[in-house]
Coordinates of C-alpha atoms (C1' of nucleotides) in Angstrom, one line a residue:
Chain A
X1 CA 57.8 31.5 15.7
X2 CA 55.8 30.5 18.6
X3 CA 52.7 28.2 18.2
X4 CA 50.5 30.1 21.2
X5 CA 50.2 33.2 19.6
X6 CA 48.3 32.0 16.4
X7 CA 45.9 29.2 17.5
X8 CA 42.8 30.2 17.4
X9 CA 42.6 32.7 14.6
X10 CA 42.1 31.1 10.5
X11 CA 44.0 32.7 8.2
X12 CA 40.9 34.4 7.0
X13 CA 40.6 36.2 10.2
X14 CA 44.1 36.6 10.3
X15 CA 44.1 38.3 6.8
X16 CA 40.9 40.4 7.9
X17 CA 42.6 41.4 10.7
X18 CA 45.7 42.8 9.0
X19 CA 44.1 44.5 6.2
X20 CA 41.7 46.6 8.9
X21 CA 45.5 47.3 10.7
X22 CA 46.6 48.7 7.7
X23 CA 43.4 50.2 6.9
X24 CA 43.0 49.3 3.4
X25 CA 39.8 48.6 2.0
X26 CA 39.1 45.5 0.1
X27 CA 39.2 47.8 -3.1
X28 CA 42.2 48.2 -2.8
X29 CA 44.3 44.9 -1.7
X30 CA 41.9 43.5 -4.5
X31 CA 42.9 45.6 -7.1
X32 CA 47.4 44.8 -5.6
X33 CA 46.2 41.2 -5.9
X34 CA 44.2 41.5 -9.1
X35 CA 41.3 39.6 -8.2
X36 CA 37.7 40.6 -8.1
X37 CA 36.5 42.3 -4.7
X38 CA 33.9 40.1 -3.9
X39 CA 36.7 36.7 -4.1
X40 CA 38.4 38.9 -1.3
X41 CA 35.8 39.2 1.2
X42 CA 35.0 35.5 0.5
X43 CA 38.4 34.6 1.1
X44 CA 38.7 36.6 4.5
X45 CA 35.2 35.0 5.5
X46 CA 36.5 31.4 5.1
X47 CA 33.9 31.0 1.9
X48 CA 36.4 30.8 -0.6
X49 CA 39.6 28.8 -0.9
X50 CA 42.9 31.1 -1.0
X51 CA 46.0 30.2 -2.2
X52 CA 49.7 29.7 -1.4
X53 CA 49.8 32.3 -4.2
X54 CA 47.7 35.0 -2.9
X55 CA 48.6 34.6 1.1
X56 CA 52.4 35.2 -0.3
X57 CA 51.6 38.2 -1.7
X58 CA 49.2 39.4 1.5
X59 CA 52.4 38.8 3.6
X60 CA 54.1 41.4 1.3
X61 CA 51.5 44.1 1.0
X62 CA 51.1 43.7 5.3
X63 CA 54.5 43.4 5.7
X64 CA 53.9 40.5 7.9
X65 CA 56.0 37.1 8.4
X66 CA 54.9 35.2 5.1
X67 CA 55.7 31.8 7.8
X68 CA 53.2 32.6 10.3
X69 CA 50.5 32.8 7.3
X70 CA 51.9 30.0 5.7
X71 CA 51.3 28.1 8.8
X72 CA 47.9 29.1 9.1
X73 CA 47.3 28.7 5.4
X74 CA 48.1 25.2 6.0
X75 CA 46.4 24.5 9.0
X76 CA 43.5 25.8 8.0
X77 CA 43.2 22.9 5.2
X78 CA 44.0 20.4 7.9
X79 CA 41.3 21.5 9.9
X80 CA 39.1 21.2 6.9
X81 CA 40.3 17.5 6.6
X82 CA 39.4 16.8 10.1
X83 CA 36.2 18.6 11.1
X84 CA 34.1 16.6 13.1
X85 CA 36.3 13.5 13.0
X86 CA 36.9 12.1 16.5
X87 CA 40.2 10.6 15.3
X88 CA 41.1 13.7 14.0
X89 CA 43.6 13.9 17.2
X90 CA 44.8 10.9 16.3
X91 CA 45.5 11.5 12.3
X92 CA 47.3 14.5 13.4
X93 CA 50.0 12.7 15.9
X94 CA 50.1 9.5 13.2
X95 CA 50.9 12.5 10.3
X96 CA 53.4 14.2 12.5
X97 CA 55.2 10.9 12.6
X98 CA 55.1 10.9 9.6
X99 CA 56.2 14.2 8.6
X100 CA 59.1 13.1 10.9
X101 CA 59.6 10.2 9.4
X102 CA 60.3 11.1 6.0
X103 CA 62.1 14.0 7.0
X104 CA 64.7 11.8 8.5
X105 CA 64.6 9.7 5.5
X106 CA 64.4 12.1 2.7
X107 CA 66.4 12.0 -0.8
X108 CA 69.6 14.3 -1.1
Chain B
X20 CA 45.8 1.8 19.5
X21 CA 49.7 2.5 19.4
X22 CA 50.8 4.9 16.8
X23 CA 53.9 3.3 15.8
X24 CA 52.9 0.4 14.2
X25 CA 50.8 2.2 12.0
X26 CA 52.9 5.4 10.8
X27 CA 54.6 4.5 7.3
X28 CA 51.8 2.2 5.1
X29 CA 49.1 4.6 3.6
X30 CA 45.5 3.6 3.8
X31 CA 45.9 2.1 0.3
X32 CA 48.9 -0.5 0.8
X33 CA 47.3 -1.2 4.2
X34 CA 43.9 -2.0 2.7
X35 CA 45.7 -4.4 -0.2
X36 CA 48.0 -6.3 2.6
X37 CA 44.0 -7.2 4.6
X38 CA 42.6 -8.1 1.5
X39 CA 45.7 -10.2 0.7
X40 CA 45.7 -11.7 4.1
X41 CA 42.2 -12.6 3.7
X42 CA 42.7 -14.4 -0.1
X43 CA 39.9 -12.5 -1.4
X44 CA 40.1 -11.1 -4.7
X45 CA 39.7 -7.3 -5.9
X46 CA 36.4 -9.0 -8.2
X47 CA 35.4 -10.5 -5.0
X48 CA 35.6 -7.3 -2.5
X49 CA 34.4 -4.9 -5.4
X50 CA 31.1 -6.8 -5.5
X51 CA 30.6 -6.4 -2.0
X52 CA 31.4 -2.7 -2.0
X53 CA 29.1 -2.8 -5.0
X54 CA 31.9 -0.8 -7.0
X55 CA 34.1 -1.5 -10.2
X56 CA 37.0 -3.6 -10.4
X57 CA 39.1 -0.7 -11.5
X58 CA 38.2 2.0 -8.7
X59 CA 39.2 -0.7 -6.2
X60 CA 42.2 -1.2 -7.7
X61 CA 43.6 2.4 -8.1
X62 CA 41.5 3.1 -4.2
X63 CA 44.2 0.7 -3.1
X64 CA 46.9 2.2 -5.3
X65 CA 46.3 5.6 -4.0
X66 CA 45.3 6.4 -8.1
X67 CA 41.5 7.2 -6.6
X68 CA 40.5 8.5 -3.2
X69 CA 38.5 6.6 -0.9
X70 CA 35.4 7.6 1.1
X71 CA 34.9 6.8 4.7
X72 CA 31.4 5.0 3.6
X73 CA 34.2 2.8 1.8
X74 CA 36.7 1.9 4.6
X75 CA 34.3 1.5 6.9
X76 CA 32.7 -1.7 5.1
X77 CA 36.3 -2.6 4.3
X78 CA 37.0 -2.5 8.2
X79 CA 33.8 -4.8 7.9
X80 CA 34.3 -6.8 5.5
X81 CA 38.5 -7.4 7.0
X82 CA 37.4 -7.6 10.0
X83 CA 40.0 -5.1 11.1
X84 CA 39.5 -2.3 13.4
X85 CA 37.3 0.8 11.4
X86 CA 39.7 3.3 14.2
X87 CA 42.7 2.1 12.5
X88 CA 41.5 2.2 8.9
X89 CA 40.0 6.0 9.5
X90 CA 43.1 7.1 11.4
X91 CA 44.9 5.9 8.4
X92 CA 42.6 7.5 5.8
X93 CA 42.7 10.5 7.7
X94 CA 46.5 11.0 7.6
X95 CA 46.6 9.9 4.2
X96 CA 44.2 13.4 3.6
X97 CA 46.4 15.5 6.0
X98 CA 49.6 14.0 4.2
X99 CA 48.3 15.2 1.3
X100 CA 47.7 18.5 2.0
X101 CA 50.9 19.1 3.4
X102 CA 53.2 17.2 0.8
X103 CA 56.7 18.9 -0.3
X104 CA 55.7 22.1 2.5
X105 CA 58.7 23.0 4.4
X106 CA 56.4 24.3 7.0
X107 CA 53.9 21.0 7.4
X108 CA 55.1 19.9 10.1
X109 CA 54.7 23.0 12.1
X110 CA 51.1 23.7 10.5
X111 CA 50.4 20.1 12.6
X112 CA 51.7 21.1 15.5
X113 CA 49.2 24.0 15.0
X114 CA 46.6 22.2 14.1
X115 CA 47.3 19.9 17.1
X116 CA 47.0 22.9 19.6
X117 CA 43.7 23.7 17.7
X118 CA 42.1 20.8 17.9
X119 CA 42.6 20.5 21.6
X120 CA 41.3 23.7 21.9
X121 CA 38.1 23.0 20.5
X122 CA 37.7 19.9 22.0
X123 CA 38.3 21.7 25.6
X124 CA 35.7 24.5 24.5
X125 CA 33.2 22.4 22.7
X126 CA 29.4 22.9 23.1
X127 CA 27.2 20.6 24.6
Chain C
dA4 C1' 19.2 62.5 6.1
dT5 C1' 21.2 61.4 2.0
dT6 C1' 25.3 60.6 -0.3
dA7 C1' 29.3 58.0 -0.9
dT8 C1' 32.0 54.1 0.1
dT9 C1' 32.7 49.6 1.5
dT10 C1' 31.2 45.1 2.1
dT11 C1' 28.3 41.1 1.4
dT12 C1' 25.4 38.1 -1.2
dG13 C1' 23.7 35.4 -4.9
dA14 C1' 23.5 34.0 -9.6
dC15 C1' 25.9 32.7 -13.5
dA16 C1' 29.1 30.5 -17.0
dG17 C1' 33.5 28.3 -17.8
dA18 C1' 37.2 25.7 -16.2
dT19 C1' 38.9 22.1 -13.6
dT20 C1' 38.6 18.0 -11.1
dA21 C1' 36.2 13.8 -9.4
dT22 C1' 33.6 9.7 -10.4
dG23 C1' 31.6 5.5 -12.6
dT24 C1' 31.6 2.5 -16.6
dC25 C1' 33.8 0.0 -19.9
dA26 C1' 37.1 -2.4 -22.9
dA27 C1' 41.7 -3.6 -23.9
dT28 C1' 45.9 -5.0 -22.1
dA29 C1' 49.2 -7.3 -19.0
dG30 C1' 50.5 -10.6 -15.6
dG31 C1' 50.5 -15.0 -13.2
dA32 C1' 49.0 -19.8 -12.3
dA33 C1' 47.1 -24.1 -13.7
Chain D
dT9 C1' 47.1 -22.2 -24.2
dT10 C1' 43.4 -21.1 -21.1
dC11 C1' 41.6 -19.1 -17.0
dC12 C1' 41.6 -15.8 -13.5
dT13 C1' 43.3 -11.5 -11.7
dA14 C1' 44.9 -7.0 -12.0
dT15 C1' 46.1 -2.7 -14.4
dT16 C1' 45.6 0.9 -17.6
dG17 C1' 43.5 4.3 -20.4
dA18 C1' 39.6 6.3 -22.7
dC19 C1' 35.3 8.2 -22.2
dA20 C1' 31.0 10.5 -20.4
dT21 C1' 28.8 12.5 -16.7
dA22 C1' 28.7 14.7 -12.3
dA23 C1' 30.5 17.5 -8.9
dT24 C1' 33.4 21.2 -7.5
dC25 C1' 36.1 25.3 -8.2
dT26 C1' 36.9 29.9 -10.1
dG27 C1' 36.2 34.4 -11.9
dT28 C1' 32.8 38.0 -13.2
dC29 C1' 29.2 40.7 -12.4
dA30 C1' 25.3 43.2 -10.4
dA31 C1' 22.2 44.1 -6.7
dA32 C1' 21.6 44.6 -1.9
dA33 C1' 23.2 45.5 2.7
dA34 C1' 26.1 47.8 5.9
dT35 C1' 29.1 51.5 7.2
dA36 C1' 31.1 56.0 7.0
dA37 C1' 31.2 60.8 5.5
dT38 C1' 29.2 65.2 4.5

DNA sequence: ATTATTTTTGACAGATTATGTCAATAGGAA
DNA sequence: TTCCTATTGACATAATCTGTCAAAAATAAT
């Protein structure tokens, strides 16, 4: 997976963006995701919260990598973390050593 | 500020070593945070989140530097977001990209 | 144009989570 | 023990999240 392609886009716009590709209505996705219509829109619009859950199951009914979305799942509530922090750069590098970190050192 | 010396203590056991360093009791520092005993106590445990308003007048009150304390708080929030996901550290590296993007294209 | 379909918006109640207060308990030092 | 400090848990309240619904707005179809 390469980092470029998916920068700029939320996963709410990402998800928009495939549904209209597969031209399905939000009826419809709704209804394979059994959640209410309105929760749906919100979701694609950034005003309500999705979940690992629900993105999973998007990936399947797009057919599209369930990793990318993932990834932008995630990124999107690190963004949310950071908005407007000037240090937010920094958090990010200090996490990712971090991340690194405990990777190297984790349990078996 | 160097990252290294700063990427394994969370904000919690970094905020308990500079009150320890500085003798001054959780009774003590709650008062001038104007909060409970208790709060302070899990704050530094990670048992109860902090607020910025609150590590800023710890950075005050330490005398340590406030970029430090909210790089560490920061992390701490991103860590937590991103806990036990195979795919964190990629989301950073995403996240990384974004935020130099929108520090390149911000309004003025 | 008007009808049908899709999408958005806002209000609402219930569930979940966060927060502050307090008291009891535990731990350590004098 | 006594004193000071720190931890834990219970509780009420506040804030946030979540799903449901209906009305309004936007878009497409006939």
């Amino acid at each position: 997976m390469s980092i470029g392609i998916m920068s700029t886009k939320t996963i709410g716009e990402k998800l928009r963006q495939l549904r209209e590709e597969n031209k399905l209505p939000l009826r419809k996705v709704a209804a394979l995701l059994d959640i209410d219509v309105a929760i749906l829109s919100k979701m694609e619009r950034g005003e309500r919260k999705l979940t690992k859950k629900v993105v999973l199951k998007l990936a399947n009914i797009y057919k599209y990598s369930a990793d990318n979305l993932l990834v932008l799942f995630l990124c999107d509530k690190i963004m949310y973390e950071i908005q407007d922090e000037d240090l937010g750069e920094k958090a990010l590098e200090v996490a990712e050593k971090r991340v690194k970190y405990l990777k190297a050192n984790k349990k078996k």
